[in-house]
Short mmCIF file of C-alpha atoms and ligand atoms in Angstrom, two decimals:
data_model
loop_
_atom_site.label_atom_id
_atom_site.label_comp_id
_atom_site.label_asym_id
_atom_site.label_seq_id
_atom_site.Cartn_x
_atom_site.Cartn_y
_atom_site.Cartn_z
CA MET A 209 110.49 91.08 122.87
CA PHE A 210 114.06 92.48 121.87
CA GLN A 211 116.11 94.15 124.22
CA LYS A 212 119.23 94.68 122.66
CA ILE A 213 120.22 94.81 118.92
CA LEU A 214 123.24 94.99 117.25
CA ILE A 215 123.66 97.05 113.81
CA ALA A 216 126.28 95.53 111.38
CA ASN A 217 126.85 99.00 109.19
CA ARG A 218 127.65 102.38 109.42
CA GLY A 219 127.08 106.14 108.35
CA GLU A 220 123.37 107.12 107.56
CA ILE A 221 121.62 103.46 107.63
CA ALA A 222 123.12 102.61 111.21
CA VAL A 223 121.80 105.94 112.88
CA ARG A 224 118.86 105.27 111.29
CA ILE A 225 118.19 102.09 112.77
CA ILE A 226 119.32 103.16 116.35
CA ARG A 227 116.41 105.96 115.77
CA ALA A 228 114.61 102.99 114.91
CA CYS A 229 115.37 100.98 118.00
CA ARG A 230 115.17 103.56 120.63
CA ASP A 231 111.55 104.24 119.30
CA LEU A 232 111.29 100.25 120.37
CA HIS A 233 112.66 100.73 123.72
CA ILE A 234 115.27 98.85 122.43
CA GLN A 235 119.09 98.79 123.41
CA SER A 236 121.75 99.18 120.05
CA VAL A 237 124.97 98.52 119.71
CA ALA A 238 127.18 99.77 117.16
CA ILE A 239 130.53 98.31 115.98
CA TYR A 240 132.87 100.26 113.91
CA ALA A 241 136.62 100.18 112.33
CA ARG A 242 139.01 102.75 113.94
CA ALA A 243 138.84 104.78 110.31
CA ASP A 244 134.97 105.61 112.41
CA ARG A 245 135.92 106.13 115.73
CA ASP A 246 134.12 109.92 115.38
CA SER A 247 131.33 108.91 113.57
CA LEU A 248 127.81 109.84 114.39
CA HIS A 249 126.43 105.86 114.82
CA VAL A 250 129.48 105.24 117.29
CA LYS A 251 128.31 108.62 119.43
CA MET A 252 124.49 107.69 119.52
CA ALA A 253 124.51 103.87 120.29
CA ASP A 254 124.22 102.57 123.41
CA GLU A 255 127.05 100.66 123.25
CA SER A 256 130.03 100.63 120.63
CA TYR A 257 132.55 98.29 119.85
CA GLU A 258 135.91 98.62 117.73
CA ILE A 259 136.07 95.61 115.49
CA SER A 260 138.90 96.29 113.75
CA ASP A 261 141.80 99.14 112.43
CA ASP A 262 141.37 98.16 108.97
CA PRO A 263 138.37 100.09 107.72
CA LEU A 264 136.73 97.59 105.69
CA ARG A 265 137.23 94.19 107.69
CA GLY A 266 135.44 96.21 110.66
CA TYR A 267 132.07 95.81 108.82
CA LEU A 268 133.08 92.60 106.82
CA ASP A 269 134.62 90.05 109.12
CA PRO A 270 131.56 87.97 109.55
CA ASP A 271 133.22 85.68 112.63
CA MET A 272 134.18 88.79 114.49
CA ILE A 273 130.83 90.60 114.22
CA VAL A 274 128.93 87.31 115.78
CA GLU A 275 131.59 87.56 118.34
CA VAL A 276 130.92 91.18 119.29
CA ALA A 277 127.19 90.33 119.43
CA LEU A 278 127.81 87.44 121.42
CA ASN A 279 130.05 88.97 123.88
CA ALA A 280 127.33 91.80 123.98
CA GLU A 281 124.45 89.59 124.44
CA VAL A 282 122.37 90.98 121.54
CA ASP A 283 118.99 89.33 120.74
CA ALA A 284 119.47 90.02 117.00
CA ILE A 285 121.71 91.70 114.27
CA HIS A 286 120.47 94.33 111.73
CA PRO A 287 122.65 94.29 108.61
CA GLY A 288 121.55 97.63 107.08
CA TYR A 289 122.29 97.59 103.40
CA GLY A 290 125.26 96.68 101.52
CA PHE A 291 128.35 95.08 103.47
CA LEU A 292 126.87 92.07 104.53
CA SER A 293 123.24 92.56 104.10
CA GLU A 294 122.57 90.21 101.20
CA ASN A 295 125.43 87.29 102.26
CA ALA A 296 123.73 84.05 103.04
CA ALA A 297 126.80 82.78 104.58
CA PHE A 298 126.62 85.79 107.32
CA ALA A 299 122.85 85.70 107.88
CA LYS A 300 123.23 81.57 108.46
CA LYS A 301 125.94 82.17 110.80
CA VAL A 302 124.40 84.76 112.85
CA GLN A 303 121.12 82.08 113.04
CA ASP A 304 123.47 79.68 113.95
CA ALA A 305 124.81 81.77 116.96
CA GLY A 306 121.31 81.45 118.25
CA ILE A 307 121.03 85.34 117.34
CA VAL A 308 117.89 86.64 115.30
CA TRP A 309 118.72 87.50 111.93
CA ILE A 310 116.96 90.70 111.24
CA GLY A 311 115.93 89.88 107.26
CA PRO A 312 114.85 86.91 105.38
CA ASP A 313 116.21 83.58 105.98
CA SER A 314 119.50 82.52 104.62
CA GLN A 315 117.98 80.42 101.92
CA THR A 316 115.87 82.88 100.38
CA ILE A 317 118.71 85.37 100.69
CA ALA A 318 120.98 82.47 98.46
CA LYS A 319 118.08 81.92 96.20
CA MET A 320 117.43 85.69 94.92
CA GLY A 321 121.01 86.42 94.95
CA ASP A 322 121.30 83.69 91.92
CA LYS A 323 119.74 86.06 89.35
CA ASN A 324 119.15 82.71 87.13
CA ALA A 325 117.58 80.38 90.07
CA ALA A 326 115.15 83.47 90.95
CA ARG A 327 114.45 83.60 87.01
CA SER A 328 113.35 80.04 86.88
CA ILE A 329 111.50 80.43 90.43
CA MET A 330 109.34 83.00 88.91
CA GLN A 331 108.77 81.37 85.95
CA LYS A 332 107.41 78.44 87.52
CA ASN A 333 105.11 80.73 89.39
CA GLY A 334 103.99 82.59 86.49
CA ILE A 335 105.48 85.94 87.03
CA PRO A 336 106.38 87.54 83.92
CA ILE A 337 110.52 87.02 82.99
CA VAL A 338 111.90 88.69 80.52
CA PRO A 339 112.52 86.12 77.11
CA GLY A 340 116.00 84.63 77.71
CA THR A 341 118.45 81.51 78.75
CA GLU A 342 119.41 79.22 81.39
CA PRO A 343 123.49 79.44 82.24
CA LEU A 344 125.18 79.26 78.90
CA ASN A 345 128.81 77.66 80.04
CA ASN A 346 128.65 74.23 78.52
CA ARG A 347 127.56 75.52 75.18
CA SER A 348 129.37 76.02 72.30
CA ILE A 349 129.66 79.84 70.84
CA HIS A 350 127.41 78.42 67.58
CA SER A 351 124.62 77.58 70.01
CA ILE A 352 125.20 80.80 71.79
CA ALA A 353 124.46 82.38 68.58
CA LYS A 354 121.19 80.75 68.10
CA GLU A 355 119.87 81.31 71.19
CA ALA A 356 120.68 84.96 70.37
CA LEU A 357 118.95 84.80 67.25
CA LYS A 358 115.90 83.20 68.00
CA ILE A 359 115.64 85.95 70.69
CA GLY A 360 116.39 88.55 68.62
CA TYR A 361 119.24 91.34 68.96
CA PRO A 362 119.96 93.09 70.91
CA ILE A 363 120.50 90.77 73.79
CA ILE A 364 121.99 91.13 77.55
CA LEU A 365 124.35 88.77 79.22
CA LYS A 366 124.24 88.51 82.62
CA ALA A 367 126.49 87.12 85.52
CA SER A 368 124.37 84.66 87.69
CA SER A 369 125.79 85.97 90.83
CA GLY A 370 126.14 89.62 89.60
CA GLY A 371 124.90 92.76 91.29
CA GLY A 372 125.53 96.71 91.23
CA GLY A 373 125.65 96.81 87.24
CA ARG A 374 128.77 94.36 87.41
CA GLY A 375 128.97 91.69 84.91
CA ILE A 376 126.46 92.41 82.05
CA ARG A 377 126.92 93.05 78.93
CA VAL A 378 125.15 94.26 76.17
CA VAL A 379 125.12 92.62 72.78
CA GLU A 380 123.81 94.54 69.54
CA LYS A 381 124.65 92.08 66.78
CA GLU A 382 125.98 88.72 66.14
CA GLU A 383 129.94 89.57 65.54
CA ASP A 384 130.10 91.19 68.90
CA LEU A 385 128.88 88.06 70.55
CA GLU A 386 131.52 85.89 71.04
CA ASP A 387 133.98 88.75 72.65
CA ALA A 388 131.22 89.88 74.96
CA PHE A 389 130.27 86.11 76.20
CA ASN A 390 133.82 85.89 77.34
CA ALA A 391 134.57 89.41 78.60
CA CYS A 392 131.15 88.80 80.82
CA LYS A 393 132.15 85.53 82.10
CA ARG A 394 135.68 86.79 83.15
CA GLU A 395 134.32 89.54 84.75
CA ALA A 396 131.96 86.96 86.61
CA LYS A 397 134.55 85.14 87.77
CA ALA A 398 136.92 87.69 89.25
CA PHE A 399 134.31 89.64 90.87
CA PHE A 400 131.68 86.90 92.10
CA LYS A 401 133.75 83.79 91.97
CA ASN A 402 131.18 82.31 89.78
CA ASP A 403 131.11 82.63 85.76
CA ASP A 404 127.81 81.23 84.94
CA VAL A 405 126.26 83.54 82.42
CA PHE A 406 122.60 83.54 80.98
CA MET A 407 120.99 85.74 78.42
CA GLU A 408 118.10 87.62 77.87
CA LYS A 409 116.38 90.01 75.14
CA TYR A 410 117.79 93.55 75.97
CA ILE A 411 114.80 95.96 76.96
CA THR A 412 116.05 99.06 75.55
CA ASN A 413 115.62 102.82 77.67
CA PRO A 414 113.35 101.09 80.45
CA ARG A 415 111.98 102.29 83.43
CA HIS A 416 113.35 100.56 86.67
CA ILE A 417 110.11 100.43 89.07
CA GLU A 418 110.41 98.35 92.22
CA PHE A 419 107.59 97.36 94.88
CA GLN A 420 108.48 97.48 98.33
CA ILE A 421 107.54 94.30 100.26
CA LEU A 422 106.33 93.28 103.62
CA ALA A 423 105.91 89.87 104.93
CA ASP A 424 105.70 88.22 108.66
CA ASN A 425 106.64 84.83 109.72
CA TYR A 426 102.96 83.33 109.08
CA GLY A 427 102.14 84.06 105.39
CA ASN A 428 100.95 87.34 105.36
CA VAL A 429 102.85 89.49 102.57
CA ILE A 430 101.79 92.84 101.19
CA HIS A 431 103.39 95.61 99.17
CA LEU A 432 103.58 99.32 100.11
CA LEU A 433 103.36 100.57 96.70
CA GLU A 434 106.51 101.59 94.17
CA ARG A 435 109.68 103.52 93.81
CA ASP A 436 110.18 104.86 90.33
CA CYS A 437 114.32 104.71 90.50
CA SER A 438 115.22 105.59 86.72
CA ILE A 439 117.30 108.43 87.76
CA GLN A 440 120.52 106.65 88.21
CA ARG A 441 123.99 107.19 86.77
CA ARG A 442 126.12 103.92 86.32
CA HIS A 443 123.83 101.87 88.38
CA GLN A 444 124.12 104.49 90.93
CA LYS A 445 120.86 105.87 91.79
CA LEU A 446 120.44 109.50 92.48
CA ILE A 447 116.92 110.38 92.79
CA GLU A 448 113.90 107.90 93.78
CA ILE A 449 110.17 108.79 93.67
CA ALA A 450 107.11 107.16 95.25
CA PRO A 451 104.72 106.70 93.83
CA SER A 452 105.86 106.36 90.36
CA PRO A 453 104.83 109.90 88.68
CA SER A 454 104.77 108.13 85.43
CA ILE A 455 102.49 104.72 85.56
CA SER A 456 98.56 104.44 85.65
CA ASP A 457 96.84 103.18 88.71
CA ASP A 458 95.54 100.15 86.67
CA LEU A 459 99.32 99.17 85.78
CA ARG A 460 100.47 100.02 89.48
CA ARG A 461 97.69 97.61 90.78
CA ARG A 462 99.03 94.85 88.40
CA MET A 463 102.56 95.16 88.98
CA GLY A 464 101.62 95.07 93.23
CA VAL A 465 99.80 92.12 92.39
CA THR A 466 102.77 90.51 90.55
CA ALA A 467 105.43 91.62 93.44
CA VAL A 468 103.05 89.95 96.09
CA ALA A 469 103.19 86.82 94.16
CA ALA A 470 106.76 86.78 93.20
CA ALA A 471 107.48 87.72 97.03
CA LYS A 472 105.12 84.53 97.88
CA ALA A 473 106.87 82.59 95.29
CA ALA A 474 110.54 83.30 96.98
CA GLY A 475 109.20 82.20 100.06
CA TYR A 476 109.97 85.76 101.72
CA THR A 477 109.77 87.28 105.30
CA ASN A 478 110.55 90.41 106.52
CA ALA A 479 110.93 93.65 104.24
CA GLY A 480 112.31 93.12 100.45
CA THR A 481 111.83 94.73 97.23
CA VAL A 482 110.96 93.35 93.71
CA GLU A 483 112.65 95.05 91.13
CA PHE A 484 110.85 95.43 87.54
CA LEU A 485 111.96 96.63 84.28
CA LEU A 486 109.40 98.42 82.72
CA ASP A 487 109.35 99.14 78.73
CA ASP A 488 107.76 101.78 76.73
CA ASN A 489 104.43 99.85 75.48
CA GLY A 490 103.79 99.43 79.59
CA VAL A 491 105.14 95.67 79.63
CA PHE A 492 106.87 94.79 82.56
CA TYR A 493 109.25 92.29 83.86
CA PHE A 494 110.83 90.71 87.14
CA MET A 495 114.23 91.62 87.05
CA GLU A 496 115.64 90.55 90.87
CA MET A 497 114.43 90.73 94.60
CA ASN A 498 116.61 92.78 96.85
CA THR A 499 116.64 90.71 100.25
CA ARG A 500 117.76 93.80 102.15
CA ILE A 501 116.29 97.15 103.60
CA GLN A 502 117.32 99.80 100.38
CA VAL A 503 118.81 103.42 100.75
CA GLU A 504 115.47 104.75 99.46
CA HIS A 505 112.83 103.02 101.85
CA GLY A 506 112.41 106.41 103.08
CA VAL A 507 110.02 107.64 100.00
CA THR A 508 107.94 104.72 100.79
CA GLU A 509 107.70 105.66 104.52
CA ALA A 510 106.72 109.08 103.75
CA VAL A 511 103.83 108.34 101.35
CA THR A 512 102.56 105.38 103.25
CA GLY A 513 103.09 106.48 106.65
CA TYR A 514 104.50 103.18 107.83
CA ASP A 515 108.03 103.07 109.55
CA LEU A 516 109.92 100.09 107.68
CA ILE A 517 112.89 99.61 109.88
CA GLY A 518 110.53 99.45 112.83
CA ARG A 519 108.29 97.01 110.72
CA GLN A 520 111.22 94.69 110.18
CA ILE A 521 112.34 94.86 113.57
CA ARG A 522 108.78 93.74 114.85
CA ILE A 523 108.35 91.14 112.02
CA ALA A 524 111.63 89.48 113.41
CA GLN A 525 110.45 89.77 116.58
CA GLY A 526 108.03 87.73 116.06
CA GLU A 527 104.51 89.44 115.26
CA ILE A 528 101.73 88.70 112.81
CA LEU A 529 101.83 91.74 110.17
CA ASP A 530 98.66 93.87 111.57
CA LEU A 531 98.13 95.62 108.12
CA SER A 532 96.02 94.67 105.39
CA GLN A 533 96.91 95.34 101.70
CA HIS A 534 93.86 97.57 101.88
CA ASP A 535 95.45 99.99 104.32
CA ILE A 536 98.07 101.07 102.34
CA ARG A 537 97.41 103.94 100.54
CA ALA A 538 99.85 106.97 99.13
CA GLN A 539 99.43 110.43 100.39
CA GLY A 540 101.12 112.63 97.90
CA TYR A 541 104.55 112.40 96.34
CA ALA A 542 108.10 111.61 98.20
CA ILE A 543 110.90 112.50 96.37
CA GLU A 544 114.65 111.32 97.96
CA ALA A 545 117.77 113.26 96.45
CA ARG A 546 121.16 111.44 97.47
CA ILE A 547 123.66 113.66 98.60
CA ASN A 548 127.38 112.32 97.77
CA ALA A 549 130.80 113.70 98.58
CA GLU A 550 131.79 113.95 95.33
CA ASP A 551 133.30 116.34 92.35
CA VAL A 552 130.64 116.26 90.10
CA ASN A 553 132.55 117.98 86.94
CA ASN A 554 135.14 115.83 87.60
CA ASP A 555 133.43 112.39 86.41
CA PHE A 556 131.65 112.43 90.04
CA ILE A 557 134.89 111.10 91.94
CA PRO A 558 134.43 110.73 95.42
CA ASN A 559 135.76 114.25 97.28
CA PRO A 560 136.06 113.20 100.99
CA GLY A 561 137.26 115.50 103.76
CA LYS A 562 136.34 117.71 106.39
CA ILE A 563 132.87 119.66 106.88
CA THR A 564 133.44 122.93 107.66
CA THR A 565 130.14 124.18 107.34
CA TYR A 566 126.92 122.67 107.69
CA TYR A 567 123.04 123.63 107.68
CA PRO A 568 121.08 120.50 106.54
CA ALA A 569 117.53 121.73 105.26
CA LEU A 570 114.46 121.85 107.34
CA GLY A 571 110.79 122.69 106.89
CA PRO A 572 107.69 121.08 106.52
CA PHE A 573 107.85 117.51 105.08
CA VAL A 574 111.52 117.83 104.68
CA ARG A 575 113.59 114.89 106.18
CA VAL A 576 117.37 114.31 106.65
CA ASP A 577 118.81 110.93 106.87
CA SER A 578 122.44 111.32 107.57
CA CYS A 579 125.60 110.72 109.24
CA ILE A 580 127.81 114.05 109.03
CA TYR A 581 128.24 117.16 111.17
CA LYS A 582 130.52 120.27 111.41
CA ASP A 583 134.19 119.44 111.36
CA TYR A 584 133.32 115.75 110.82
CA VAL A 585 136.05 114.57 108.77
CA ILE A 586 134.43 112.20 106.10
CA PRO A 587 137.02 109.10 105.66
CA PRO A 588 138.09 108.20 102.17
CA TYR A 589 137.47 104.58 102.48
CA TYR A 590 133.45 104.09 102.09
CA ASP A 591 130.47 104.75 99.84
CA SER A 592 130.56 108.91 99.02
CA MET A 593 126.47 109.00 100.04
CA ILE A 594 126.53 111.22 102.87
CA ALA A 595 123.08 112.68 103.14
CA LYS A 596 119.41 111.66 101.87
CA LEU A 597 117.18 114.31 101.60
CA ILE A 598 113.46 113.04 101.32
CA VAL A 599 110.90 115.49 100.95
CA HIS A 600 106.81 115.13 100.75
CA ALA A 601 104.07 116.98 99.13
CA SER A 602 100.58 116.69 97.94
CA SER A 603 101.66 116.48 94.14
CA TYR A 604 104.69 115.29 92.21
CA ASN A 605 104.80 119.39 91.13
CA LEU A 606 104.95 120.31 94.42
CA ALA A 607 107.26 117.67 95.56
CA VAL A 608 109.63 118.88 92.71
CA ASN A 609 109.22 122.33 94.27
CA LYS A 610 109.67 121.24 97.47
CA LEU A 611 113.22 119.27 96.56
CA SER A 612 114.33 122.36 94.76
CA ARG A 613 113.65 125.11 97.89
CA ALA A 614 115.20 122.10 99.99
CA LEU A 615 118.49 121.60 97.98
CA SER A 616 119.00 125.04 97.90
CA GLU A 617 119.04 126.09 101.59
CA PHE A 618 121.41 123.00 101.90
CA THR A 619 124.40 123.97 102.94
CA ILE A 620 127.91 121.82 103.24
CA LYS A 621 131.25 123.30 102.88
CA GLY A 622 134.66 121.84 102.70
CA ILE A 623 133.82 119.44 100.51
CA LYS A 624 132.11 119.21 96.94
CA THR A 625 128.98 117.50 96.55
CA THR A 626 126.09 116.72 94.11
CA ILE A 627 123.92 119.71 95.24
CA PRO A 628 124.33 122.09 92.46
CA PHE A 629 123.79 119.07 90.03
CA LEU A 630 120.66 118.01 91.79
CA ILE A 631 119.01 121.23 92.04
CA ASN A 632 119.55 121.36 87.88
CA ILE A 633 117.51 117.81 87.48
CA CYS A 634 114.60 119.73 89.65
CA ASN A 635 115.10 122.58 87.09
CA ASP A 636 114.79 120.33 83.98
CA LYS A 637 111.55 120.11 81.95
CA ASP A 638 111.67 116.57 81.45
CA PHE A 639 111.90 115.32 85.18
CA ARG A 640 109.44 117.80 86.01
CA GLN A 641 106.93 116.02 83.66
CA GLY A 642 107.73 112.92 84.73
CA HIS A 643 109.19 112.25 81.23
CA PHE A 644 111.97 109.88 82.16
CA ASP A 645 113.71 106.13 81.96
CA THR A 646 116.94 105.09 83.05
CA SER A 647 118.46 106.64 79.90
CA TYR A 648 117.54 110.12 81.39
CA LEU A 649 121.06 110.92 83.17
CA GLU A 650 123.35 109.79 80.44
CA THR A 651 121.35 111.56 77.96
CA LYS A 652 121.31 114.94 79.64
CA LEU A 653 124.39 114.66 81.46
CA GLN A 654 125.92 117.68 79.70
CA GLU A 655 123.10 120.11 80.03
CA LEU A 656 122.65 119.31 83.80
CA MET A 657 126.00 119.78 84.66
CA PRO A 658 126.87 122.74 86.36
CA SER A 659 129.48 125.16 86.15
CA PRO A 660 132.90 124.12 87.98
CA THR A 661 133.43 125.33 91.72
CA SER A 662 131.67 128.84 92.16
CA LYS A 663 133.63 128.90 95.54
CA PRO A 664 137.13 128.36 95.51
CA GLU A 665 138.06 129.83 98.48
CA ASP A 666 136.30 126.75 100.58
CA ASP A 667 137.85 124.42 98.45
CA VAL A 668 141.38 125.64 99.55
CA VAL A 669 140.78 125.96 102.86
CA ALA A 670 139.61 122.18 102.78
CA VAL A 671 142.62 121.28 101.46
CA ILE A 672 144.77 122.52 104.42
CA VAL A 673 142.41 121.76 107.01
CA ALA A 674 142.49 118.18 105.56
CA ALA A 675 145.90 118.53 105.21
CA LEU A 676 147.01 119.36 108.72
CA SER A 677 144.57 116.82 109.90
CA ALA A 678 146.10 113.99 108.67
CA ARG A 679 149.59 115.12 109.49
CA TYR A 680 148.67 115.93 113.24
CA GLY A 681 145.61 113.93 113.24
CA ALA A 682 143.04 116.79 114.78
C1 MV4 B 2024 118.49 94.77 81.67
C2 MV4 B 2024 117.97 95.83 81.10
C3 MV4 B 2024 117.21 95.72 79.97
N1 MV4 B 2024 116.83 94.57 79.56
N2 MV4 B 2024 117.27 93.47 81.42
C4 MV4 B 2024 121.24 96.85 84.98
C5 MV4 B 2024 121.61 96.23 86.45
C6 MV4 B 2024 121.19 94.82 86.66
N3 MV4 B 2024 120.42 94.86 87.94
C7 MV4 B 2024 119.86 94.58 85.60
N4 MV4 B 2024 120.21 95.78 84.83
C8 MV4 B 2024 119.58 96.09 83.51
N5 MV4 B 2024 118.98 95.02 82.88
C9 MV4 B 2024 117.02 93.61 80.54
N6 MV4 B 2024 117.00 92.04 79.46
C10 MV4 B 2024 118.73 96.80 81.52
C11 MV4 B 2024 119.27 96.92 82.84
C12 MV4 B 2024 119.96 98.30 83.13
C13 MV4 B 2024 119.44 99.30 84.45
C14 MV4 B 2024 118.19 98.62 84.97
C15 MV4 B 2024 117.39 99.21 85.99
C16 MV4 B 2024 117.88 100.78 86.49
C17 MV4 B 2024 119.15 101.41 85.68
C18 MV4 B 2024 119.64 100.29 84.62
C19 MV4 B 2024 120.79 100.70 83.92
C20 MV4 B 2024 121.18 100.38 82.72
C21 MV4 B 2024 120.71 98.75 82.51
#
């Protein structure tokens, strides 16, 4: 049994993992960059160690993190999401130091991180993949154009080591192919230091449906149903729903069976997610597998009743999964809204600063995972997500009502947030009827835009406070 776990992360997910540790009577160790010395995860953990005065290096330096873990004598490391969570070299370094990695083994992380390798593994195991090619780097533009013609336009070019929407290009017609291919290769090289690029048929306006997987170290693999993550902007999800309000029970069952087969084909252990593209004819394709816990895991926890972070720890500890597929049923619907410190009216640019008032939403079946508090100063160096609001109700319609109510009572002053924009989504007829795909936000952006700054006095105060605290280090 683990006695102590180091959390190689920050923000709300670090807080979430500390709580799971405490529930299991395990000691928690936080690490932090100096910019985060006032963070909740630092205050809440049983022990906290400053790693670096550099805001990012503190969470991205494998050697320093492993050194702290060894000195603190932890049994395991939980990487959360983002940062080093899908870094196979870090996972290996942790294991080589004799520390348990709370996640799948490093080879599985590496295989699934290579989008082309993942495609081949899935294809060999009978998992449906989008029609496409192997990496095209050594091919002439003439033969690449022939492949595109065979698949049929539009096509999409993808970097093998891509992620987060980087290294992809949609090509509508042959005359744009060469430029797009070269641009895609250049971006892949710059971001991922690997310029392998392959081609797929482009599925227009798909829905993004992902299945939560749990797998123990003894070959037991189950799914915990799906999340509909179609409501996103520029590859940033804003709202996630479990289960999907727009798929039939038969489709759900077939996708679930496929997700478990995909996880087995990958040799998967611990918690993971199989992502599918679902087209408007109800045909689904494997897109990729995420080898980490995800931001949106809470909606799955709400509808299934299982603590996913707790399960990750217990699986890593060597426990046998005491759940079978028959135990998994969704009770109603859960919706998560991501509350970001952003100026929606100004192209969603980050809007860090001091929180002057904070009243999170409360009430039955309302959960808030957050790392902010009154007088906290949000540092400018990190992701702009400051809270996740998760509501749960017996029907999709009632869950939307509850989300709308909870967003309206959620009060954050001093900074601009995405709350007014999220309220507008709740009031949209298509959202309420479950009529949305990945093009939803882009199509409706103007319609959903709140009127700019209703309360300018908050902003003036925030600017003065931010200036004073920057000057005097308050
Ligand atoms: C696709 C696709 C359509 N067809 N692949 C976007 C990020 C990367 N993970 C893969 N992505 C897509 N791949 C084919 N063959 C559409 C997307 C896509 C998308 C996928 C899920 C959620 C939102 C999206 C937004 C734009 C494009």
